mmCIF file of C-alpha atoms in Angstrom:
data_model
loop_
_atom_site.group_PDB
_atom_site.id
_atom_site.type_symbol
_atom_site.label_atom_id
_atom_site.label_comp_id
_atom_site.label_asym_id
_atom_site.label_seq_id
_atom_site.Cartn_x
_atom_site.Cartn_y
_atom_site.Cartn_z
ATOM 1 C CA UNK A 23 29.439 -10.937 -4.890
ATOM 2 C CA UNK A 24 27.058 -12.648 -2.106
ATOM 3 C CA UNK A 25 28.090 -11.986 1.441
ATOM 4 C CA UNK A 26 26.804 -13.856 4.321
ATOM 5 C CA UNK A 27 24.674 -12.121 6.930
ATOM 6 C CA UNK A 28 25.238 -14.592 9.653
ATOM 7 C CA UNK A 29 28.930 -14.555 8.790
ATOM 8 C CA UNK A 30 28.767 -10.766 9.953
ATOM 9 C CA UNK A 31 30.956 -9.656 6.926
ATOM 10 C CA UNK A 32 32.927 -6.334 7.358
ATOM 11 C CA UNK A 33 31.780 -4.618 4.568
ATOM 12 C CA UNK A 34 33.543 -1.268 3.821
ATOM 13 C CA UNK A 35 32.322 0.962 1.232
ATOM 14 C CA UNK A 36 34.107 3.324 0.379
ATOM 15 C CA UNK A 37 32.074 5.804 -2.124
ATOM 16 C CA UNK A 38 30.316 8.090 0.165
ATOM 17 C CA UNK A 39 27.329 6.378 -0.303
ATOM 18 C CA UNK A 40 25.957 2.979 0.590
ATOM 19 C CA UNK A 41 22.532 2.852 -1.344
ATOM 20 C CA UNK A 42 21.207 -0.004 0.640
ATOM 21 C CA UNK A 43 18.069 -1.703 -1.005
ATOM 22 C CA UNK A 44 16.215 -4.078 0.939
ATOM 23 C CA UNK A 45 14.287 -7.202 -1.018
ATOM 24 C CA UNK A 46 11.849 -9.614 -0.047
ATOM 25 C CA UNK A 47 10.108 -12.229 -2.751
ATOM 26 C CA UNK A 48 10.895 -8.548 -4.912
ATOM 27 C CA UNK A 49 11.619 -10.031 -8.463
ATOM 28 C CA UNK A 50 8.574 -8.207 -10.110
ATOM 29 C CA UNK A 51 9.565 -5.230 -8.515
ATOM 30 C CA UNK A 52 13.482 -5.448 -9.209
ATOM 31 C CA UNK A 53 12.615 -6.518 -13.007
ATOM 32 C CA UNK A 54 10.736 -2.913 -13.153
ATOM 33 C CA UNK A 55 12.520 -0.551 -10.632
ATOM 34 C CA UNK A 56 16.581 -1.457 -10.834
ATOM 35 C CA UNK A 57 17.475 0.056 -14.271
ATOM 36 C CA UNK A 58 16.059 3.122 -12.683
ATOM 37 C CA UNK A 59 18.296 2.995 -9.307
ATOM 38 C CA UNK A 60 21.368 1.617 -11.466
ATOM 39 C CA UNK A 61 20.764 5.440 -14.132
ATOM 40 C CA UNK A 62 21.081 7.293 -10.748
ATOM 41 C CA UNK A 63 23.782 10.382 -11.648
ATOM 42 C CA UNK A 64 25.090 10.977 -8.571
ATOM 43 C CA UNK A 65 28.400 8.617 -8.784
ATOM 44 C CA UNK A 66 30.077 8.212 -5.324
ATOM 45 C CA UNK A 67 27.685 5.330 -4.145
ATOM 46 C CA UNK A 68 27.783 1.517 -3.787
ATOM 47 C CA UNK A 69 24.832 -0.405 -4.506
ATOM 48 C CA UNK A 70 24.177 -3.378 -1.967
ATOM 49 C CA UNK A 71 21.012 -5.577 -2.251
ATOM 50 C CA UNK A 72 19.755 -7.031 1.084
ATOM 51 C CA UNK A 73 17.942 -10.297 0.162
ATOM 52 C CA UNK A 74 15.927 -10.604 3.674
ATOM 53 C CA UNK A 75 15.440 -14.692 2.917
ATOM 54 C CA UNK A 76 13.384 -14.640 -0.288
ATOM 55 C CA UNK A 77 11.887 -17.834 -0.841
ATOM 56 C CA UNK A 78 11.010 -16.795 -4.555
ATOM 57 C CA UNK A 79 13.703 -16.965 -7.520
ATOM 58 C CA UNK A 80 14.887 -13.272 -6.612
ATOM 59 C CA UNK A 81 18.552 -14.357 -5.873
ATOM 60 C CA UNK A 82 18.593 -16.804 -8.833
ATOM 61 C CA UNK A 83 17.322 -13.354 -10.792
ATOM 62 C CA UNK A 84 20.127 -11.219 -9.643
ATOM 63 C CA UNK A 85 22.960 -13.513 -10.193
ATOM 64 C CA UNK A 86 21.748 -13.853 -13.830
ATOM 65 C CA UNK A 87 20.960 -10.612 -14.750
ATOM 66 C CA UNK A 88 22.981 -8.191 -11.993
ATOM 67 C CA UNK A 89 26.007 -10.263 -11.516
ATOM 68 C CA UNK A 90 28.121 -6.923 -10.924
ATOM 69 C CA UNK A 91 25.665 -6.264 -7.814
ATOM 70 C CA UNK A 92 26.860 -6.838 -4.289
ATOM 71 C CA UNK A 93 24.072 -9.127 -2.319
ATOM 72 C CA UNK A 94 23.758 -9.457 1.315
ATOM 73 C CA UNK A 95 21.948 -12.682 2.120
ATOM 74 C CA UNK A 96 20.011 -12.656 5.738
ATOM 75 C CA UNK A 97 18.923 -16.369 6.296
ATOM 76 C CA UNK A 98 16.019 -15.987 8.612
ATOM 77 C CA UNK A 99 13.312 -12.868 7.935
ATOM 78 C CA UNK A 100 12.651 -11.625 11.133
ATOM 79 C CA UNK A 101 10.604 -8.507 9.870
ATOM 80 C CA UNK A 102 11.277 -5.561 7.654
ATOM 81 C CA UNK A 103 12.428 -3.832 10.247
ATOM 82 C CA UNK A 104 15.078 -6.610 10.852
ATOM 83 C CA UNK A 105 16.606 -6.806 7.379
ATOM 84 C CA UNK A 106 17.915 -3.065 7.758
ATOM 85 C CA UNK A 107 19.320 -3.790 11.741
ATOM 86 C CA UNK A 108 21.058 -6.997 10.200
ATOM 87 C CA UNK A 109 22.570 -5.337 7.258
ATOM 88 C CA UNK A 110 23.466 -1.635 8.558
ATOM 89 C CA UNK A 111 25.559 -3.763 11.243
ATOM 90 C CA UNK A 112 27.846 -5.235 8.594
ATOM 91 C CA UNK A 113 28.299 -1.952 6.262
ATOM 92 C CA UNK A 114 30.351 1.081 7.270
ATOM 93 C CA UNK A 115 29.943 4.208 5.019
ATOM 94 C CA UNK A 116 29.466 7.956 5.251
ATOM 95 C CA UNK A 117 25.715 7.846 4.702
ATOM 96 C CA UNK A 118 22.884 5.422 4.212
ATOM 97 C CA UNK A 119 20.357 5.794 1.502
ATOM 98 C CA UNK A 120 17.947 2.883 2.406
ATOM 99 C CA UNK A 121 15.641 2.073 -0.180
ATOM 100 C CA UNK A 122 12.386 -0.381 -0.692
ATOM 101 C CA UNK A 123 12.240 -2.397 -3.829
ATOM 102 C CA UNK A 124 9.009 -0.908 -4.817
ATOM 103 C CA UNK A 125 10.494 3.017 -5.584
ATOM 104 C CA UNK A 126 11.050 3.932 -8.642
ATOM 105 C CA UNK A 127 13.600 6.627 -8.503
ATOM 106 C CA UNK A 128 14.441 9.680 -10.830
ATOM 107 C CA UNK A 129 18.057 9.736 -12.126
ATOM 108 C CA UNK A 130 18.669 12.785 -9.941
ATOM 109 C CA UNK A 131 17.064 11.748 -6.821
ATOM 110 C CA UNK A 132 19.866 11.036 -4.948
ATOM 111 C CA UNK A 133 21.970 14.297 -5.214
ATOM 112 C CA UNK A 134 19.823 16.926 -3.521
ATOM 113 C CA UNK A 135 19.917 14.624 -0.601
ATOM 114 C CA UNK A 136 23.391 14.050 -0.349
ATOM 115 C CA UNK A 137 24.071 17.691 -1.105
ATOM 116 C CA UNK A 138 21.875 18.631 2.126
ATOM 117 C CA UNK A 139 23.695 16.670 4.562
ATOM 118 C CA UNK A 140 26.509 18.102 2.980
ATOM 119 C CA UNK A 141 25.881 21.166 3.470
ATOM 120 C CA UNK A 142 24.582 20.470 7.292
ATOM 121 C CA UNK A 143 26.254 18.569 9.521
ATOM 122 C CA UNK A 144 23.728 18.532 11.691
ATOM 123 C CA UNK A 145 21.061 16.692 9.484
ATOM 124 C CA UNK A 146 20.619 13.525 10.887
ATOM 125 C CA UNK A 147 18.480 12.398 7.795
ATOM 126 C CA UNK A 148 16.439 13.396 5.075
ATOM 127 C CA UNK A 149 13.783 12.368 2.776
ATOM 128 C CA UNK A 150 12.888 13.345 -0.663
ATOM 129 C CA UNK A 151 9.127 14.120 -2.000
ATOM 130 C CA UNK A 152 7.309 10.312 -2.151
ATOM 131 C CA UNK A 153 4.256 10.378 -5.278
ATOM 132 C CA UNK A 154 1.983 7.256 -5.932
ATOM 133 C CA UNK A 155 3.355 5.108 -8.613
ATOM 134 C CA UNK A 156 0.468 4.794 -9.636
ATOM 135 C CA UNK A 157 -1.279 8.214 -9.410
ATOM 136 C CA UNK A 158 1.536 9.981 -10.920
ATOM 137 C CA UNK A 159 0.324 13.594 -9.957
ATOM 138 C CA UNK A 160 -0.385 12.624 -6.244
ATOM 139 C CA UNK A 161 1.495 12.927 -3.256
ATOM 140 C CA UNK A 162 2.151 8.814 -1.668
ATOM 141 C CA UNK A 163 0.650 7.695 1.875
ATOM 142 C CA UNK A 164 4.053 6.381 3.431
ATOM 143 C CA UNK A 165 5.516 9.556 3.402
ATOM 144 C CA UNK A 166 4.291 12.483 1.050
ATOM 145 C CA UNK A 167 6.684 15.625 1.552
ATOM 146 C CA UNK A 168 7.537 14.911 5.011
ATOM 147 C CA UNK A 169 6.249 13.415 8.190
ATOM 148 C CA UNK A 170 4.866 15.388 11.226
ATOM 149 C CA UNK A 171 3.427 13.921 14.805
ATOM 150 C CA UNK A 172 0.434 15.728 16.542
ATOM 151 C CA UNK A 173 -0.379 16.426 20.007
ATOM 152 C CA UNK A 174 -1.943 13.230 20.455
ATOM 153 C CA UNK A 175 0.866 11.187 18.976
ATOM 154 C CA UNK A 176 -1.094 10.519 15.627
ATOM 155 C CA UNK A 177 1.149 11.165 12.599
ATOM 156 C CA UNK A 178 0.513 12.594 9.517
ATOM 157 C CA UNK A 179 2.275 14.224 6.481
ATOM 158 C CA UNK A 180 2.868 17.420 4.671
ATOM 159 C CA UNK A 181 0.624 16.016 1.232
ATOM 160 C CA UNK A 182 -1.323 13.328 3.328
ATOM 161 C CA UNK A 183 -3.868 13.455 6.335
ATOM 162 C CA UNK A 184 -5.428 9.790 7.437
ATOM 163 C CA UNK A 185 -6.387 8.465 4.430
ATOM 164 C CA UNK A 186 -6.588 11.837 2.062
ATOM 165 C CA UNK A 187 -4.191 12.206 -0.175
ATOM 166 C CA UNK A 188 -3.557 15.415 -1.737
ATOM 167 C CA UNK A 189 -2.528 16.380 -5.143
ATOM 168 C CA UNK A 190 1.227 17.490 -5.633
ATOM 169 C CA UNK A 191 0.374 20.749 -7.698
ATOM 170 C CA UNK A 192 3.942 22.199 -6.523
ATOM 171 C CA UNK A 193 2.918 23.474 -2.877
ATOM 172 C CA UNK A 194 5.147 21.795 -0.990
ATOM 173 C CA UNK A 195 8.405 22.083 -2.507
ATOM 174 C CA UNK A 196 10.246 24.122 -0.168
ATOM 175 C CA UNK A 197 12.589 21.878 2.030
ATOM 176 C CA UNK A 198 11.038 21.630 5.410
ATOM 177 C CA UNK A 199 12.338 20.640 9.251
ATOM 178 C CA UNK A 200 9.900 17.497 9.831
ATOM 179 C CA UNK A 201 9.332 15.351 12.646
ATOM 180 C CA UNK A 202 9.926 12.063 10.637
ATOM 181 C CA UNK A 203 11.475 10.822 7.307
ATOM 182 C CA UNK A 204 9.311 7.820 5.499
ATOM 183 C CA UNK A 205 11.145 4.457 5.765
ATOM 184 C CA UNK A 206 10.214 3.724 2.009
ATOM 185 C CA UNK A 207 13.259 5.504 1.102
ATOM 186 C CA UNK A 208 15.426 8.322 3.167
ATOM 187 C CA UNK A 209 19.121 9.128 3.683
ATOM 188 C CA UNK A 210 21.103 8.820 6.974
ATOM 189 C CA UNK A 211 24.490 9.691 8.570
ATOM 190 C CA UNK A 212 25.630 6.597 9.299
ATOM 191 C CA UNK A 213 27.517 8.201 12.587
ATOM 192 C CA UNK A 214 24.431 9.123 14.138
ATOM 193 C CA UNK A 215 22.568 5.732 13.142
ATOM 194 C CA UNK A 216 24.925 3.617 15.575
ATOM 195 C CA UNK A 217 25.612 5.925 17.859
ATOM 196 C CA UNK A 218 21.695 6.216 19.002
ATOM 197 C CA UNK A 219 21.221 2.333 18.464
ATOM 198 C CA UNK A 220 19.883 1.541 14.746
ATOM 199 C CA UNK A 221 16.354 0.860 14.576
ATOM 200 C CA UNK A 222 14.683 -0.845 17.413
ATOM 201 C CA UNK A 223 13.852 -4.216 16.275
ATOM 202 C CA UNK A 224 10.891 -4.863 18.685
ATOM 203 C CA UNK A 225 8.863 -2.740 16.053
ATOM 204 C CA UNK A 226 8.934 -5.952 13.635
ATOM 205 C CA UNK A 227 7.361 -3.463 10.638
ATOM 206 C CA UNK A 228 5.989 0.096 10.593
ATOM 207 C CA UNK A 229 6.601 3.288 12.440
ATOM 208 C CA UNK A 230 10.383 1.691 13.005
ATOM 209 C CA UNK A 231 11.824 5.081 11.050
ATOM 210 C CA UNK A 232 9.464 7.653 12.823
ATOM 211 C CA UNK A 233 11.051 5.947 16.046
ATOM 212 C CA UNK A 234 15.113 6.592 14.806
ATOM 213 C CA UNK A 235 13.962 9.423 13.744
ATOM 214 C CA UNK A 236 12.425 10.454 17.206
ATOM 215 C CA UNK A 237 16.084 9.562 18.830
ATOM 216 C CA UNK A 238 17.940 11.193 15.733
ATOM 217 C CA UNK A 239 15.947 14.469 17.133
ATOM 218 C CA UNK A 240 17.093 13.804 20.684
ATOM 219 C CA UNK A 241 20.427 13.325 20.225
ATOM 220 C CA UNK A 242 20.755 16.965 18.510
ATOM 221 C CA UNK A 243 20.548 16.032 15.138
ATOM 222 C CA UNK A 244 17.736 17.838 12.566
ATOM 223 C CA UNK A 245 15.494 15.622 10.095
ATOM 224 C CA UNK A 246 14.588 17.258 6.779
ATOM 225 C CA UNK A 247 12.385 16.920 3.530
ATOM 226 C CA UNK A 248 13.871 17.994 0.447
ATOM 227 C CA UNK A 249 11.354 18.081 -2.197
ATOM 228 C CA UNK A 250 13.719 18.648 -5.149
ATOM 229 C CA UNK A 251 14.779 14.937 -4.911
ATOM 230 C CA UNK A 252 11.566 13.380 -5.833
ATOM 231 C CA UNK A 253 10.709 9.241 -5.944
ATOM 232 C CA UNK A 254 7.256 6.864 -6.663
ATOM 233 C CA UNK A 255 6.166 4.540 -4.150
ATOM 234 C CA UNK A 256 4.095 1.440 -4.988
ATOM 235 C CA UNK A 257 3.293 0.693 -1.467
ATOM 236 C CA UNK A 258 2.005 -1.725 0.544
ATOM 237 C CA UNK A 259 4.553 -4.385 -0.772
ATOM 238 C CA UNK A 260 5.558 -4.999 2.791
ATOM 239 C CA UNK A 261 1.868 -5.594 4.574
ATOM 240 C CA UNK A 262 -0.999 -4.795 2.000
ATOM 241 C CA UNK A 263 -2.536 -1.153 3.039
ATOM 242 C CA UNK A 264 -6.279 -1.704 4.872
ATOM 243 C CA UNK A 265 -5.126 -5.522 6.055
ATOM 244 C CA UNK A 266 -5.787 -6.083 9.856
ATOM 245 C CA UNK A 267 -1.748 -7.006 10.144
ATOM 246 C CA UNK A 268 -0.715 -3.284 9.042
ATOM 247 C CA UNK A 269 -4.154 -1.921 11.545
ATOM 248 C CA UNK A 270 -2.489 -4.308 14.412
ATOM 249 C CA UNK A 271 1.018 -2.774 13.634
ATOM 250 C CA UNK A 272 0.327 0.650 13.342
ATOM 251 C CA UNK A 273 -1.483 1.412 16.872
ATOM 252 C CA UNK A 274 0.381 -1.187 18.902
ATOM 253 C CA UNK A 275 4.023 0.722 17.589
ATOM 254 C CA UNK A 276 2.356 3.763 17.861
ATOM 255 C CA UNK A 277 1.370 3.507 21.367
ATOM 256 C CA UNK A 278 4.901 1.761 22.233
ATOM 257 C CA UNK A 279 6.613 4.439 20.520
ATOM 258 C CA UNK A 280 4.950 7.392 22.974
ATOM 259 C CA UNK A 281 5.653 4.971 25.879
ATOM 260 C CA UNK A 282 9.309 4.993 25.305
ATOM 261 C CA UNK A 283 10.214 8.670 24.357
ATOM 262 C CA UNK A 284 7.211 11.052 25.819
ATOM 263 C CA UNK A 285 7.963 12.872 29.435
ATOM 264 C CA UNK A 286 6.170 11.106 31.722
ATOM 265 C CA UNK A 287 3.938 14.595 32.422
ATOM 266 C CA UNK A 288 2.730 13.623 28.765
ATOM 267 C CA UNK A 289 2.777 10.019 28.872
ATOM 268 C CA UNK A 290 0.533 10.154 31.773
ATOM 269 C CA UNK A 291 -2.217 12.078 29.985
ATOM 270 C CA UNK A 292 -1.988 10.876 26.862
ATOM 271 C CA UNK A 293 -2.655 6.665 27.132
ATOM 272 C CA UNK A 294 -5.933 7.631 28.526
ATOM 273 C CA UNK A 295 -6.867 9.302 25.750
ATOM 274 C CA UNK A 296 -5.345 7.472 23.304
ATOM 275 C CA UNK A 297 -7.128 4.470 24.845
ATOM 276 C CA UNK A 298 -10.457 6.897 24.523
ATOM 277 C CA UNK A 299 -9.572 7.501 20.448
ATOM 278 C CA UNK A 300 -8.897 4.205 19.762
ATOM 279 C CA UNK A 301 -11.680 2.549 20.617
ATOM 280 C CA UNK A 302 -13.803 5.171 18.833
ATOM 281 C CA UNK A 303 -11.926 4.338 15.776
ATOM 282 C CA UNK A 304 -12.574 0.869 16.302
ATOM 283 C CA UNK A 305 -16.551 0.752 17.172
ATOM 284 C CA UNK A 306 -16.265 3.333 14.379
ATOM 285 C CA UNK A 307 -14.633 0.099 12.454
ATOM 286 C CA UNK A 308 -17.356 -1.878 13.787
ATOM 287 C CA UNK A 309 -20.255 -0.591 12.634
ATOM 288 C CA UNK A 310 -18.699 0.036 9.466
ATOM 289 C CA UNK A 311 -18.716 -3.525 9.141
ATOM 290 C CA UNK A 312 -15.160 -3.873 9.394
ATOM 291 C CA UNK A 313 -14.991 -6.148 12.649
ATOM 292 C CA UNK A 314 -11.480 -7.855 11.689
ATOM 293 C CA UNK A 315 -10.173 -4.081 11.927
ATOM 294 C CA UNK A 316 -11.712 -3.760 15.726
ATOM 295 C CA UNK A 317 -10.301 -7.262 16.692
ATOM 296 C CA UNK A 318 -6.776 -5.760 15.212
ATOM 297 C CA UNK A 319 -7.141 -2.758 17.887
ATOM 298 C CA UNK A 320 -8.269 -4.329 20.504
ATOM 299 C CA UNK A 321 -4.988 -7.082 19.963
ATOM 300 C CA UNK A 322 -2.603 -3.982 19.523
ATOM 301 C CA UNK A 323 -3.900 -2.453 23.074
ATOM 302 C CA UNK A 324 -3.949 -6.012 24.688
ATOM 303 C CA UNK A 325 -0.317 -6.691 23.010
ATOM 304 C CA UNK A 326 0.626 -2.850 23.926
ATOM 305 C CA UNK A 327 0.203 -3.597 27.944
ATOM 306 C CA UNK A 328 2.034 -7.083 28.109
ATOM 307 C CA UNK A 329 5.427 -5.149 26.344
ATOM 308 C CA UNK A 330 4.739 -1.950 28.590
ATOM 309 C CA UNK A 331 7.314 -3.066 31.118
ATOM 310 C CA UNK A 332 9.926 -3.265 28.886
ATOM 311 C CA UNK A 333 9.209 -0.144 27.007
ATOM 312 C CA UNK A 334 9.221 1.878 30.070
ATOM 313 C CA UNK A 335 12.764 0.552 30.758
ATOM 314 C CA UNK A 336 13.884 0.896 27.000
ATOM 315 C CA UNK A 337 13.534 5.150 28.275
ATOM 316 C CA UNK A 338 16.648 4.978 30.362
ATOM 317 C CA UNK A 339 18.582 3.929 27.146
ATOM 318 C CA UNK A 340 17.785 6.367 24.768
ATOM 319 C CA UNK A 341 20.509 8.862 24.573
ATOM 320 C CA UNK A 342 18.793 12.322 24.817
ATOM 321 C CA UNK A 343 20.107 15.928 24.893
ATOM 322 C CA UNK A 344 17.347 18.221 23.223
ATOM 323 C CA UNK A 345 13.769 18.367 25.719
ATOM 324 C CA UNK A 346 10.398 17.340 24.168
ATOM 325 C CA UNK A 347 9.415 21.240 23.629
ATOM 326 C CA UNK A 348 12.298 21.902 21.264
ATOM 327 C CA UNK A 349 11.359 18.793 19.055
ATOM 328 C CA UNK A 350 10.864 19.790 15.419
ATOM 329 C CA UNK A 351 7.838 19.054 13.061
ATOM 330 C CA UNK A 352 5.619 18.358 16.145
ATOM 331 C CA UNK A 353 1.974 19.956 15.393
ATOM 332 C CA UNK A 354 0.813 21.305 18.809
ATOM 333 C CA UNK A 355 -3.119 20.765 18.189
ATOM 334 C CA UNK A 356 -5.303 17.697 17.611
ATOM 335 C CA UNK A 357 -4.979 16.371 14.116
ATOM 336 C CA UNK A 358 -8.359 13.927 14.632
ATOM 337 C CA UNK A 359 -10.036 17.499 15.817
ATOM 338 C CA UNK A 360 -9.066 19.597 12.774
ATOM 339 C CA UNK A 361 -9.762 16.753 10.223
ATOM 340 C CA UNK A 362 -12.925 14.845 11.246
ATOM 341 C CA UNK A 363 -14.105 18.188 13.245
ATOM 342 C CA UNK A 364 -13.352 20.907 11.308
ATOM 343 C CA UNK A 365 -13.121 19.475 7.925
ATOM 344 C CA UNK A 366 -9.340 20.609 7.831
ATOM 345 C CA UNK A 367 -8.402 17.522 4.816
ATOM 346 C CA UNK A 368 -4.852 19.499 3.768
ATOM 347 C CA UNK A 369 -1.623 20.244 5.647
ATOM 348 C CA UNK A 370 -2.167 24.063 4.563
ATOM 349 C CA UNK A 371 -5.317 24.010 5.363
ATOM 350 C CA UNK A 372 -3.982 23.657 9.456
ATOM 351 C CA UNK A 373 -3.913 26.384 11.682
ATOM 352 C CA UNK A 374 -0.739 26.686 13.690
ATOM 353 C CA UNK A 375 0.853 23.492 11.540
ATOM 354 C CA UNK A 376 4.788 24.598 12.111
ATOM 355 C CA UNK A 377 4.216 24.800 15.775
ATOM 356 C CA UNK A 378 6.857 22.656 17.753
ATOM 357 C CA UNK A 379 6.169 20.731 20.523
ATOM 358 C CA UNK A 380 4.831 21.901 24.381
#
């Protein structure tokens, strides 16, 4: 069946479960990656597929080949970030699993997840472990085995620091408390999705997840990685990794993001010298050769001040009942320091890596 986005459809699911996939101009990756999601064992979920206003033959695809598949049709695409805001508003369940098009999933990935927030009914969300695709043995940038945030607001994961990318030999499979669960595919309590707000739709694409999962934190609620479920990411299917549009995304949500949740002790501090790193990274960019990348920073800081007003009022919205100190997953050093510094390239390599915030 095809519902109707702008008709705001009531759609009531009610397995446990809505596995929400979102799709844009995904045929290739549907073709490849849906007989995987439709072997998943776990039974008590409801497949819907968020078409987020393809303009290839995806639809046309699904009808033909999936016509047992629900479809949720969004008209305009107003971002990535958009198509799950739209969608989540018109499906009531128990949980969330959102998914990307371009994970292929394991038929038991969804279980261990479901069986954690089971078991916890304070787990906001959780994630499983994320691998390349197409490195097999290695741990995938958008997410790895969890997602922590430094002192300096940078974020990096438990299997991936900047761009290295570590090898999953088995030493992160212990589930974790992390600051952040990767947006390529996690599960949610749908309770505590709407009652914080959704995702913030300012953020367009990128960092939209570490942001819900920032308020998820606030509002009481733990975020976990659960390596025993374990997925492959393609990546990059939404902006292409190293293109000037994810660079300009990236640090302009970043910087938004501190804006609206640090203390304002913190926030004070910390623009300066975020202003300080980011311009190193981009006359680093520069004289790399890589000039497009410096114009991208210099837009994200330009583009960061002109929203600044209304990020600074966004704070009085945010419903918040656990300080910044007692934040999970938050590493209390400098992440640039111990990598580029001290030649620190792995998450076990950090000293002091399961500190929580100050």
């Amino acid at each position: 069946m095809i519902y109707e986005c702008r008709e705001k459809p009531d759609i009531l699911v009610k397995e446990k479960v809505a596995l929400v996939l979102l799709s844009y101009n995904s045929r290739t990756y549907l073709e490849r990656f849906l007989p995987f999601v439709l072997k998943t064992d776990y039974s008590d979920y409801r497949l819907i597929i968020v078409d987020n206003a393809s303009t290839d033959d995806t639809l046309e695809f699904l009808q033909k080949e999936y016509p047992q598949i629900d479809i949720l049709h969004i008209d305009v695409n107003h971002g990535f970030t958009n198509g799950f805001v739209e969608s989540l508003a018109c499906i009531k369940a128990k949980y969330y699993a959102l998914l990307t098009s371009d994970v292929e999933v394991s038929s038991q990935w969804l279980t261990p997840l479901v069986e954690a927030m089971d078991k916890d009914e304070k787990l906001g969300a959780c994630q499983p472990k994320i691998k390349a695709y197409k490195e097999r043995d290695s741990f995938e940038y958008a997410g790895a085995s969890g997602g922590f945030m430094d002192t300096f607001g940078y974020m990096f994961c438990r299997g991936r620091i900047f761009d290295y990318v570590e090898k999953d030999k088995g030493q992160y499979d212990d589930p974790i408390d992390v600051f952040w669960a990767s947006g390529a595919v996690f599960l949610l309590r749908s309770e505590v999705y709407h009652r914080i707000g959704g995702f913030d739709n300012d953020y367009f694409a990128h960092m939209e997840e570490i942001d819900l999962c920032w308020r998820i934190q606030r509002a009481g609620y733990g975020i976990k990685a659960i390596p025993k479920s374990e997925v492959y990411h393609v990546g990059g299917s939404v902006i292409l990794y190293g293109s000037t549009e994810k660079t300009y995304y990236n640090y302009r949500n970043n910087l938004l993001m501190l804006t609206k949740h640090l203390p304002y002790g913190r926030l004070i501090w910390m623009i300066p010298w975020r202003l300080f790193l980011d311009l190193v990274s981009g006359f680093q960019a520069l004289i790399s050769g890589r000039a497009k990348e410096m114009g991208a920073i210099l837009k994200a800081h330009a583009h960061f001040w002109g929203s600044l007003g209304k990020y600074l009022r966004k704070r009085k919205k945010i419903y918040s009942q656990v300080p910044y100190r007692e934040l999970k997953g938050i590493y209390s050093r400098s992440i640039v320091w111990q990598f580029f510094v001290r030649r620190k390239k792995t998450y076990s390599d950090l000293p002091g890596r399961l500190s929580k915030g100050e």
